[in-house]
Short mmCIF file of C-alpha atoms in Angstrom, two decimals:
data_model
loop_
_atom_site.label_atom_id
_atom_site.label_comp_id
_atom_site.label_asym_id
_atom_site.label_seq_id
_atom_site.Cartn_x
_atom_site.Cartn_y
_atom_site.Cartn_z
CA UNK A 1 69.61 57.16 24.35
CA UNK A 2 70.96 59.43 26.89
CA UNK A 3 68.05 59.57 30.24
CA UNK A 4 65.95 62.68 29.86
CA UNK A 5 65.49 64.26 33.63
CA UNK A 6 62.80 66.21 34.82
CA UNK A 7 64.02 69.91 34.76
CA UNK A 8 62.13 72.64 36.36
CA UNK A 9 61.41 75.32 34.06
CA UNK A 10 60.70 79.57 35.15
CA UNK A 11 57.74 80.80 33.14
CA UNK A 12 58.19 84.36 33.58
CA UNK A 13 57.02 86.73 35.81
CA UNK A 14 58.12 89.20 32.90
CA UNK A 15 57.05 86.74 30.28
CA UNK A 16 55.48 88.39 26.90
CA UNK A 17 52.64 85.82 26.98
CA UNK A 18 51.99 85.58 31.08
CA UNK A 19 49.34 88.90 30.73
CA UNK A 20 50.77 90.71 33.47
CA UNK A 21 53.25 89.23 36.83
CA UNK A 22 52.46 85.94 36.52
CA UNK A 23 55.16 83.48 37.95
CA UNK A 24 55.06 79.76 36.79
CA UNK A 25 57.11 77.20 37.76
CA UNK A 26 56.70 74.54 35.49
CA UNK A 27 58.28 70.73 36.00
CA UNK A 28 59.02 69.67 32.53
CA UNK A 29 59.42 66.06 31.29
CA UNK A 30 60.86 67.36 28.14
CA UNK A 31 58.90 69.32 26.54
CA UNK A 32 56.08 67.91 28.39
CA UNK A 33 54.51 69.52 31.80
CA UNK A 34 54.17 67.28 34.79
CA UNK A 35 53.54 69.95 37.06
CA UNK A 36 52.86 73.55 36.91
CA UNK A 37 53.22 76.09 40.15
CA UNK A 38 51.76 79.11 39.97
CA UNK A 39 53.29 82.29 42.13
CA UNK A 40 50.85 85.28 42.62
CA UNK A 41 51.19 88.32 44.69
CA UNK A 42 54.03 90.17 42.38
CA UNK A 43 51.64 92.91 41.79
CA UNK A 44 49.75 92.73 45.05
CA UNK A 45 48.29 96.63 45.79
CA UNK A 46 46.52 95.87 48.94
CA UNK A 47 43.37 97.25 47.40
CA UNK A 48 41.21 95.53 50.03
CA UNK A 49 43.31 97.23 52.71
CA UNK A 50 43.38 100.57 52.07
CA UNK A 51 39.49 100.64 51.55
CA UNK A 52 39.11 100.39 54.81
CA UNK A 53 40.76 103.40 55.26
CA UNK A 54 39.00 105.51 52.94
CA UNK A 55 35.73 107.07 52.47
CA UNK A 56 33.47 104.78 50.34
CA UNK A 57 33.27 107.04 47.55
CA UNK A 58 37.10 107.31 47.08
CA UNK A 59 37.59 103.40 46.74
CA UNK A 60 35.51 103.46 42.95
CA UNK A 61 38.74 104.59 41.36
CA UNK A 62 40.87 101.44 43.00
CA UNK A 63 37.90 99.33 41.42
CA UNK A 64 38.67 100.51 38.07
CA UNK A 65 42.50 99.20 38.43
CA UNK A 66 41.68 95.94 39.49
CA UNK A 67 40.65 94.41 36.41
CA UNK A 68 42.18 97.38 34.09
CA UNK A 69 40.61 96.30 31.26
CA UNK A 70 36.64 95.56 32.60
CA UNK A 71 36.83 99.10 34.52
CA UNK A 72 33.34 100.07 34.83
CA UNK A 73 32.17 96.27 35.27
CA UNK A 74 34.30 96.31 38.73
CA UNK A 75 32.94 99.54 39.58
CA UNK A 76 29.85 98.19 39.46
CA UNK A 77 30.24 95.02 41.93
CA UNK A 78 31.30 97.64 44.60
CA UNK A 79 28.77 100.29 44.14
CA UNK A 80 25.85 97.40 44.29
CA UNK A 81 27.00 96.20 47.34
CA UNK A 82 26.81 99.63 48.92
CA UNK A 83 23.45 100.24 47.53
CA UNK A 84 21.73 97.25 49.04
CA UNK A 85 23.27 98.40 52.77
CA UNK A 86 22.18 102.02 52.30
CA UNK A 87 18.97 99.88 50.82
CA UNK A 88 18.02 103.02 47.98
CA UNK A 89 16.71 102.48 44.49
CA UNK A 90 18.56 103.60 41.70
CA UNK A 91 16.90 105.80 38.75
CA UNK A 92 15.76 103.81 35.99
CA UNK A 93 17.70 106.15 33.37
CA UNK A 94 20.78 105.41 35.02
CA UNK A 95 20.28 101.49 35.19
CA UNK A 96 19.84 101.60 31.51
CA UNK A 97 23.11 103.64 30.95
CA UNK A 98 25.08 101.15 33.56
CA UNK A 99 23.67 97.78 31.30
CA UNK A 100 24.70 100.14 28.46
CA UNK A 101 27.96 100.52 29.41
CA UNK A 102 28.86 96.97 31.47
CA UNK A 103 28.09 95.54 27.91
CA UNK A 104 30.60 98.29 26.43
CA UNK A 105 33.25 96.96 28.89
CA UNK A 106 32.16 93.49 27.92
CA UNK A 107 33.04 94.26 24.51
CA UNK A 108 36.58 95.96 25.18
CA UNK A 109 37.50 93.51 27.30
CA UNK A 110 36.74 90.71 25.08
CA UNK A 111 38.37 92.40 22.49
CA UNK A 112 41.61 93.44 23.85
CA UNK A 113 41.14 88.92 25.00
CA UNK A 114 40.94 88.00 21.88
CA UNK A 115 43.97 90.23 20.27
CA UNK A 116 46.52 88.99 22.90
CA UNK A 117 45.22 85.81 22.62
CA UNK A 118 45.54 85.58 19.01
CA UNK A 119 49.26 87.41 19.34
CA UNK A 120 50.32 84.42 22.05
CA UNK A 121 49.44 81.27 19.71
CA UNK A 122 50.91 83.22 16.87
CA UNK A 123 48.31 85.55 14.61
CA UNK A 124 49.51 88.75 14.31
CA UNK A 125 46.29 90.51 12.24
CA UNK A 126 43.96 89.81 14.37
CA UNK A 127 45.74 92.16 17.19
CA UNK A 128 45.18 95.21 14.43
CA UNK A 129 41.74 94.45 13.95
CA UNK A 130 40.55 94.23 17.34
CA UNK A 131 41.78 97.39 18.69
CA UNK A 132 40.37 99.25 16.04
CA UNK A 133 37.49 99.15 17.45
CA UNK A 134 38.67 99.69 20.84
CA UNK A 135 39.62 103.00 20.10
CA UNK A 136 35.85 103.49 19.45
CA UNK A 137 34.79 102.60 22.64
CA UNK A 138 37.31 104.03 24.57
CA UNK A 139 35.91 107.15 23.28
CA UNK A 140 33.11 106.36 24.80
CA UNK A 141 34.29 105.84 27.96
CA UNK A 142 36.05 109.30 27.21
CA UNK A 143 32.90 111.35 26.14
CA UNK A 144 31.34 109.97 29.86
CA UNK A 145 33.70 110.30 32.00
CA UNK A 146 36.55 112.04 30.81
CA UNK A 147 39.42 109.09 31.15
CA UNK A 148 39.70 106.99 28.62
CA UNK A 149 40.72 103.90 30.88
CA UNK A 150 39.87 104.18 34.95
CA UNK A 151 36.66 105.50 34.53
CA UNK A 152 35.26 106.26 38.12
CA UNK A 153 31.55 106.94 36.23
CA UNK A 154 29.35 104.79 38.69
CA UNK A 155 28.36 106.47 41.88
CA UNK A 156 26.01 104.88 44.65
CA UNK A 157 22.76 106.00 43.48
CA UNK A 158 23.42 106.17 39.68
CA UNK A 159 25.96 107.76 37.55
CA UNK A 160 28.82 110.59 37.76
CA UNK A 161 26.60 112.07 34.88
CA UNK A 162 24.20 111.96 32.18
CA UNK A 163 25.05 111.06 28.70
CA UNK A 164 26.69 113.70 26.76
CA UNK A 165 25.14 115.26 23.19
CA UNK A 166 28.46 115.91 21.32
CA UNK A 167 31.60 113.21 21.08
CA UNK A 168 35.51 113.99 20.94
CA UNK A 169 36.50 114.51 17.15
CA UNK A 170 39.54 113.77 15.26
CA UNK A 171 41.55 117.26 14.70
CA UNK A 172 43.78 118.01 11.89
CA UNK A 173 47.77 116.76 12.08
CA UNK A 174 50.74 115.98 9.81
CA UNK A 175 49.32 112.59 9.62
CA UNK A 176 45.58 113.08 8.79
CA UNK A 177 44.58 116.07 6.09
CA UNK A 178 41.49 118.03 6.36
CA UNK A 179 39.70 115.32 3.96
CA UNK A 180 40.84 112.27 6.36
CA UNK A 181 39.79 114.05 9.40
CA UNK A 182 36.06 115.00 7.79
CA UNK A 183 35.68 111.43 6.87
CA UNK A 184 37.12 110.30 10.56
CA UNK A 185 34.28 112.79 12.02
CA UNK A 186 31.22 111.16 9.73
CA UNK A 187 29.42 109.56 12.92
CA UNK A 188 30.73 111.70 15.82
CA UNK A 189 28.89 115.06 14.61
CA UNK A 190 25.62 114.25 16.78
CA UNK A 191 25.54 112.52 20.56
CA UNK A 192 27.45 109.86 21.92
CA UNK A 193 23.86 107.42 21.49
CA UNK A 194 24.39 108.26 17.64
CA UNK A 195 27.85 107.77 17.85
CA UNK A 196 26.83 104.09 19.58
CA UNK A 197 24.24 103.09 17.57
CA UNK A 198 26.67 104.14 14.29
CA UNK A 199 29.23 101.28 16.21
CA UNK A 200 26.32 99.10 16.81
CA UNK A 201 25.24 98.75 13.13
CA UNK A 202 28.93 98.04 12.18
CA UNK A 203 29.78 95.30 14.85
CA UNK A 204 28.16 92.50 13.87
CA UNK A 205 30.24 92.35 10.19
CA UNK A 206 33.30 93.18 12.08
CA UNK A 207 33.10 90.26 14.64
CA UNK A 208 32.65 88.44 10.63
CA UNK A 209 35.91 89.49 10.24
CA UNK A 210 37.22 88.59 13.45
CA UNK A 211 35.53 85.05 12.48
CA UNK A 212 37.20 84.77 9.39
CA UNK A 213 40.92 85.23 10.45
CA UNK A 214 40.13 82.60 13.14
CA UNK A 215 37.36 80.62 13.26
CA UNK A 216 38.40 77.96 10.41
CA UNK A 217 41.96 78.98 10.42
CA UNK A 218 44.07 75.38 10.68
CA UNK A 219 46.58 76.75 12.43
CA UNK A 220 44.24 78.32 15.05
CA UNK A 221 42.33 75.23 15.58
CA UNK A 222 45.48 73.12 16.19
CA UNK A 223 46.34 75.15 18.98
CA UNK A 224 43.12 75.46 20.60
CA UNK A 225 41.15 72.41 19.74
CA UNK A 226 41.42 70.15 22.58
CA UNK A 227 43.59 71.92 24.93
CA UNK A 228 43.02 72.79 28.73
CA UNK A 229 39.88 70.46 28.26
CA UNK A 230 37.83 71.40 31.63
CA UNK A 231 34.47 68.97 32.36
CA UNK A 232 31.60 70.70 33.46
CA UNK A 233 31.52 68.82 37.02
CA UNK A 234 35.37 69.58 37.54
CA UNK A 235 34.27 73.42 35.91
CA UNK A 236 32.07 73.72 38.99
CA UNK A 237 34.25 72.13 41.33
CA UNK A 238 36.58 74.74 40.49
CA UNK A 239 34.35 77.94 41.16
CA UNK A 240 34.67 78.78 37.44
CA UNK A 241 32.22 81.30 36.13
CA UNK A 242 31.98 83.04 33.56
CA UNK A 243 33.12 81.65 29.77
CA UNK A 244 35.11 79.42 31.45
CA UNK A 245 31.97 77.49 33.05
CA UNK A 246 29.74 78.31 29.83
CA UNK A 247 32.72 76.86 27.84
CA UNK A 248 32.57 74.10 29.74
CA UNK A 249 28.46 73.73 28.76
CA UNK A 250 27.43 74.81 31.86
CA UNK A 251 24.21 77.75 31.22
CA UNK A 252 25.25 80.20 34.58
CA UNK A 253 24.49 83.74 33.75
CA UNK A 254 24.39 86.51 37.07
CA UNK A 255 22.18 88.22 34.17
CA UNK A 256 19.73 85.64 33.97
CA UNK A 257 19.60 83.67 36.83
CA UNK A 258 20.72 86.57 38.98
CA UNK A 259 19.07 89.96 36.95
CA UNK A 260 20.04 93.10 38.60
CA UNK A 261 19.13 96.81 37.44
CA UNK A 262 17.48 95.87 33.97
CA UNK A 263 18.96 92.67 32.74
CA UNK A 264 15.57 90.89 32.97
CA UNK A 265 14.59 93.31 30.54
CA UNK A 266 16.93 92.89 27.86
CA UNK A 267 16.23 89.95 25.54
CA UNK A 268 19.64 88.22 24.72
CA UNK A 269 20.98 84.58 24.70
CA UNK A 270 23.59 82.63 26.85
CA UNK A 271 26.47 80.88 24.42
CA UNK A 272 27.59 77.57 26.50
CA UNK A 273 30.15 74.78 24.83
CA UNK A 274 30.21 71.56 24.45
CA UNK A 275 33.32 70.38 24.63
CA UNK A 276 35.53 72.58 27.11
CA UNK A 277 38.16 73.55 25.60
CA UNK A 278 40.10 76.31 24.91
CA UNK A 279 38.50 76.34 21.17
CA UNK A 280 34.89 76.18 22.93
CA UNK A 281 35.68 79.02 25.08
CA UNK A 282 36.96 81.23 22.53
CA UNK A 283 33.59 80.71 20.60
CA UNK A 284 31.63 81.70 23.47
CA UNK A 285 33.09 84.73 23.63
CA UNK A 286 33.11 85.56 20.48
CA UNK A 287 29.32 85.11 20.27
CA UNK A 288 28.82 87.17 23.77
CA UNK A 289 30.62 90.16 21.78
CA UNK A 290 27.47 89.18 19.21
CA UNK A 291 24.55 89.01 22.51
CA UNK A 292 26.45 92.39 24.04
CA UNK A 293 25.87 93.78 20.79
CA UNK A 294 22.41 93.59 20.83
CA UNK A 295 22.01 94.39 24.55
CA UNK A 296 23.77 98.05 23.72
CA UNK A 297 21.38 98.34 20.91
CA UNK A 298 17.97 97.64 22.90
CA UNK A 299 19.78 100.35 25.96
CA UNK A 300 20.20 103.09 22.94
CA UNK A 301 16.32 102.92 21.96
CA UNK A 302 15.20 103.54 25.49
CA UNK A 303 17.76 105.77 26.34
CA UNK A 304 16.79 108.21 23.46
CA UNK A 305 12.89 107.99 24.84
CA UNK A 306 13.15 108.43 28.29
CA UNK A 307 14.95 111.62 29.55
CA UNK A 308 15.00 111.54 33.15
CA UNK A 309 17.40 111.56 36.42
CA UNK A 310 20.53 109.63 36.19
CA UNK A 311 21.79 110.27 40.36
CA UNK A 312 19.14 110.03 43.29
CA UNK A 313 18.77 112.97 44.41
CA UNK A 314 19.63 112.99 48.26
CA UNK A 315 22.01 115.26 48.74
CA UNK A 316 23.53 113.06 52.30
CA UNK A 317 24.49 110.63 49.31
CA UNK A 318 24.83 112.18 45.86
CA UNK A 319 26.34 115.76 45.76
CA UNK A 320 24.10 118.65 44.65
CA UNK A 321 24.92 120.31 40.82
CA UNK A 322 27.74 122.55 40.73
CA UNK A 323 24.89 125.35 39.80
CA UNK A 324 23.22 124.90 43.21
CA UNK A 325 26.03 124.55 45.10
CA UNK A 326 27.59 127.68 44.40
CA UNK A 327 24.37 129.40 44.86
CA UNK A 328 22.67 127.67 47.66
CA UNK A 329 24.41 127.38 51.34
CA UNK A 330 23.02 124.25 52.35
CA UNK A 331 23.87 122.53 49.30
CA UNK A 332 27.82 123.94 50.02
CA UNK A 333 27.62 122.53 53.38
CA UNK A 334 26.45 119.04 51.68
CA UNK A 335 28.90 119.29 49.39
CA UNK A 336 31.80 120.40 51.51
CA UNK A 337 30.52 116.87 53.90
CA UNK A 338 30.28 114.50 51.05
CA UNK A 339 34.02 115.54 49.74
CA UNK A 340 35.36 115.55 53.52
CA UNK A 341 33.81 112.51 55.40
CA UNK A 342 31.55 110.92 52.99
CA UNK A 343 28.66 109.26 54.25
CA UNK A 344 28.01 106.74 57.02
CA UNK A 345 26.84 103.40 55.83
CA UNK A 346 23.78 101.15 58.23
CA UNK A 347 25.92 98.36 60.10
CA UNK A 348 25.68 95.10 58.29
CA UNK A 349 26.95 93.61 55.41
CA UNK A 350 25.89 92.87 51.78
CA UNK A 351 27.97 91.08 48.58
CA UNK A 352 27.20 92.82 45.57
CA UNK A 353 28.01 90.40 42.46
CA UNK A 354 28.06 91.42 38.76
CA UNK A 355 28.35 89.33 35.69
CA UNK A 356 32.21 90.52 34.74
CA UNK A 357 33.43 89.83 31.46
CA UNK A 358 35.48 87.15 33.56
CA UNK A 359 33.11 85.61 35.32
CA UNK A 360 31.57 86.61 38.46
CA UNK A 361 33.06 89.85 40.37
CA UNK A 362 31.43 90.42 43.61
CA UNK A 363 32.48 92.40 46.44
CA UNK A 364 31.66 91.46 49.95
CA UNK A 365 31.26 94.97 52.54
CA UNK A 366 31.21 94.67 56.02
CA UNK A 367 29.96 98.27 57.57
CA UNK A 368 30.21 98.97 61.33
CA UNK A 369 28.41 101.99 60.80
CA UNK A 370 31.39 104.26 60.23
CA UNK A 371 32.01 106.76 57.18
CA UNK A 372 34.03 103.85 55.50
CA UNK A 373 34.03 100.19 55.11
CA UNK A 374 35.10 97.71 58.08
CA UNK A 375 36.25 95.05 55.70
CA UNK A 376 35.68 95.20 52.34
CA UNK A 377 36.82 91.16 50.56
CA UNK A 378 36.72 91.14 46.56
CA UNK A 379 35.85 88.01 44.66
CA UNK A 380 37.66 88.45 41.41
CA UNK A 381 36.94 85.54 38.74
CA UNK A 382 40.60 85.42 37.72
CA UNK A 383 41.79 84.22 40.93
CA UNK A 384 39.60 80.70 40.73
CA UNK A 385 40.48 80.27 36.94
CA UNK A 386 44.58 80.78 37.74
CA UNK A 387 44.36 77.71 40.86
CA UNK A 388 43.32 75.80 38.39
CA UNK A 389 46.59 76.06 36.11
CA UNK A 390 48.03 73.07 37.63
CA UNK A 391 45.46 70.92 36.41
CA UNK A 392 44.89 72.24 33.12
CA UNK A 393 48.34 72.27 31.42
CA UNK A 394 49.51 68.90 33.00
CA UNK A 395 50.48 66.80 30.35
CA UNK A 396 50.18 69.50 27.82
CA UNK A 397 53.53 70.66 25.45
CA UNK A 398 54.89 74.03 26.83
CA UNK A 399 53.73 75.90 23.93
CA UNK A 400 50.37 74.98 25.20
CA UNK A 401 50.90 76.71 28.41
CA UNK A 402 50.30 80.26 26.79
CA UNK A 403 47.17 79.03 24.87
CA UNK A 404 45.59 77.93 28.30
CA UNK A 405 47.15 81.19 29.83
CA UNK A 406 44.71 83.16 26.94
CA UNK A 407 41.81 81.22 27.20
CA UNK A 408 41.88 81.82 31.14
CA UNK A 409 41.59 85.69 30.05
CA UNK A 410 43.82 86.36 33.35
CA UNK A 411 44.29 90.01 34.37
CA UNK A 412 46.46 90.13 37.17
CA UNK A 413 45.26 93.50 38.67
CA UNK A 414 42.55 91.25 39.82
CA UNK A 415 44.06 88.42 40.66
CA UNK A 416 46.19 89.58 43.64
CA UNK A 417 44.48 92.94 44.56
#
């Protein structure tokens, strides 16, 4: 037998399975890994850097491309943190539409997770299925905000705006006929709650189907079932959080152990593993889609009770309504500041952390009393979860590199900001 040398292999950075620029150098034993390098900073942005050059309102929309596929759940790390330095209370109408919608995000992001992750270990249906009902929520996000992707719909001191009665509808084409498009329209003739609850009532038999393609699936199972084991010392060791920690058994929630705006209201339950691997993880998050479910559900009833404001109404922090503005002089000059200069945040800091799809996204704000932050450091989940590559494909076959590369859930937005 001819001696096999260890070869160093490139795993991307344009790879089809490495979820964005992610370089791996990989020393292969055959088609075994001894060692696995990974190279960050192809798609660095310098997000961190030009906040501090910004007014603090005009840094939401960089939050959104960060992780560009949990947009409003990013939005939300920063805006918290800015919150507790200007230390105001937020209207309770517009914490219930922020849970609302960081559970919507939840949802697209673990489904758009659980397409690509199905598409890199092979399964090609489940891709279809998923972002079906992406396009639903992405209307959503759509009806709110008017951008279907970088939302910019939280605002420090509540949201951009309230909820609105009517949805986008499907108009006729050469590819749907009138009867398709009436049929398309069925749920979207009232508000966007009917609209949700319509999507709410569906879900659960759709994540069924999800469950059925994979759950049982052989072929599924022999690529996930014991691979990228993680124990749930080493999990912690690692700053996992997340379903990558849960996967691993551990029961850390920001949610419940950490409730902001009106988590420790909701009533919902925390899926952990038991084994730590990559199978585990993708049942966790399969059942969160479940738990978000019902957390969108319980947001709807209250939201249809309990009209009220959804912005604080200080006009040195929120802008006045277009109405008053063009009517009222003061409220121009307030206006005309807030769109200019912004607003000048207390000296101090504060580290606003969220419960991302991901894990834990926090942003860390260091004022100096200026009109925009002195430093502004984010702590994106994906960056812990990628240092810990190395260790979780050694000794694994290559193919199993792009199974642990799914379960990780990576975005690389994120990742090098």
């Amino acid at each position: 037998m001819p001696e096999i040398k260890n070869y160093t292999l490139n795993f991307g950075p344009q790879h089809p399975a490495a979820h964005g620029v992610l370089r791996l150098i990989l020393e292969m034993d055959g088609e075994v890994i001894q060692r696995a390098d990974p190279h960050i900073g192809l798609l660095h942005r310098a997000t961190e850097k030009l906040a501090e050059s910004k007014p603090y309102n005009q840094s939401i929309g960089y939050m959104d491309r960060l992780d560009y596929v949990s947009m409003m759940c990013n939005e939300h790390g920063y805006v918290l943190a800015i919150e507790k330095l200007l230390d105001i209370e937020v209207p309770e109408r517009a914490q219930y539409i922020r849970v609302m919608f960081d559970e919507i995000t939840r949802i697209l992001n673990h489904l758009l997770w659980i397409g690509a992750h199905g598409l890199d270990v092979g399964a090609m249906t489940i891709f279809l299925y998923a972002f079906r009902e992406r396009e639903d929520l992405m209307d959503c996000y759509e009806a709110v905000s008017g951008a279907r992707l970088h939302a910019t719909y939280y605002r420090p001191g509540g949201v951009a705006r309230d909820l609105p009665d009517s949805m986008p509808k499907y108009k006729e084409s050469k590819w749907h006929g009138k009867a398709a498009v009436n049929r398309l329209n069925e749920n979207r003739e009232a508000s966007l709650l009917d609209f949700l609850d319509d999507f709410t009532n569906r879900f659960p038999g759709l994540v069924d189907e999800y469950e059925t393609l994979l759950t049982d699936n052989r072929i599924w199972k022999q690529r996930t079932v014991d691979i990228g084991i993680v124990s749930p010392e080493r999990a912690l060791q690692l700053g996992f959080t997340g379903p990558m920690l849960r996967g691993s058994g551990i029961e850390w929630d920001l949610r419940k152990k950490q409730p902001y705006e009106v988590y420790d209201r909701m009533d919902f339950d925390i899926p952990i593993g038991t084994n730590g691997d990559s199978y585990d993880r993708y049942l966790v998050r399969v059942e969160e889609l479940r738990q978000s479910n019902r957390i969108i559900k319980q947001c709807i009833n209250w939201l249809r009770e309990n009209p009220g404001p959804v912005l604080l109404e200080d006009n040195k922090i929120t802008p006045p309504s277009r109405e008053t503005m063009k009517a009222d002089m003061e409220s121009l000059i307030h206006h005309f500041k807030l769109f200019t200069e912004g607003y000048s945040l207390p000296a101090g800091e504060a580290y606003g952390a969220v419960e991302h799809p991901k894990g834990e996204f926090g942003a860390y704000l260091i004022s100096d009393g200026a009109n925009k932050p002195y430093r502004l450091k984010i702590r994106a989940p994906g960056f812990a979860h990628l240092a810990s590559m190395d260790e979780m494909t050694r000794g694994h076959m290559l193919s199993d590199v792009v199974a642990i590369i799914g379960t990780q859930d990576i975005v690389f937005g994120e990742v090098d900001r």
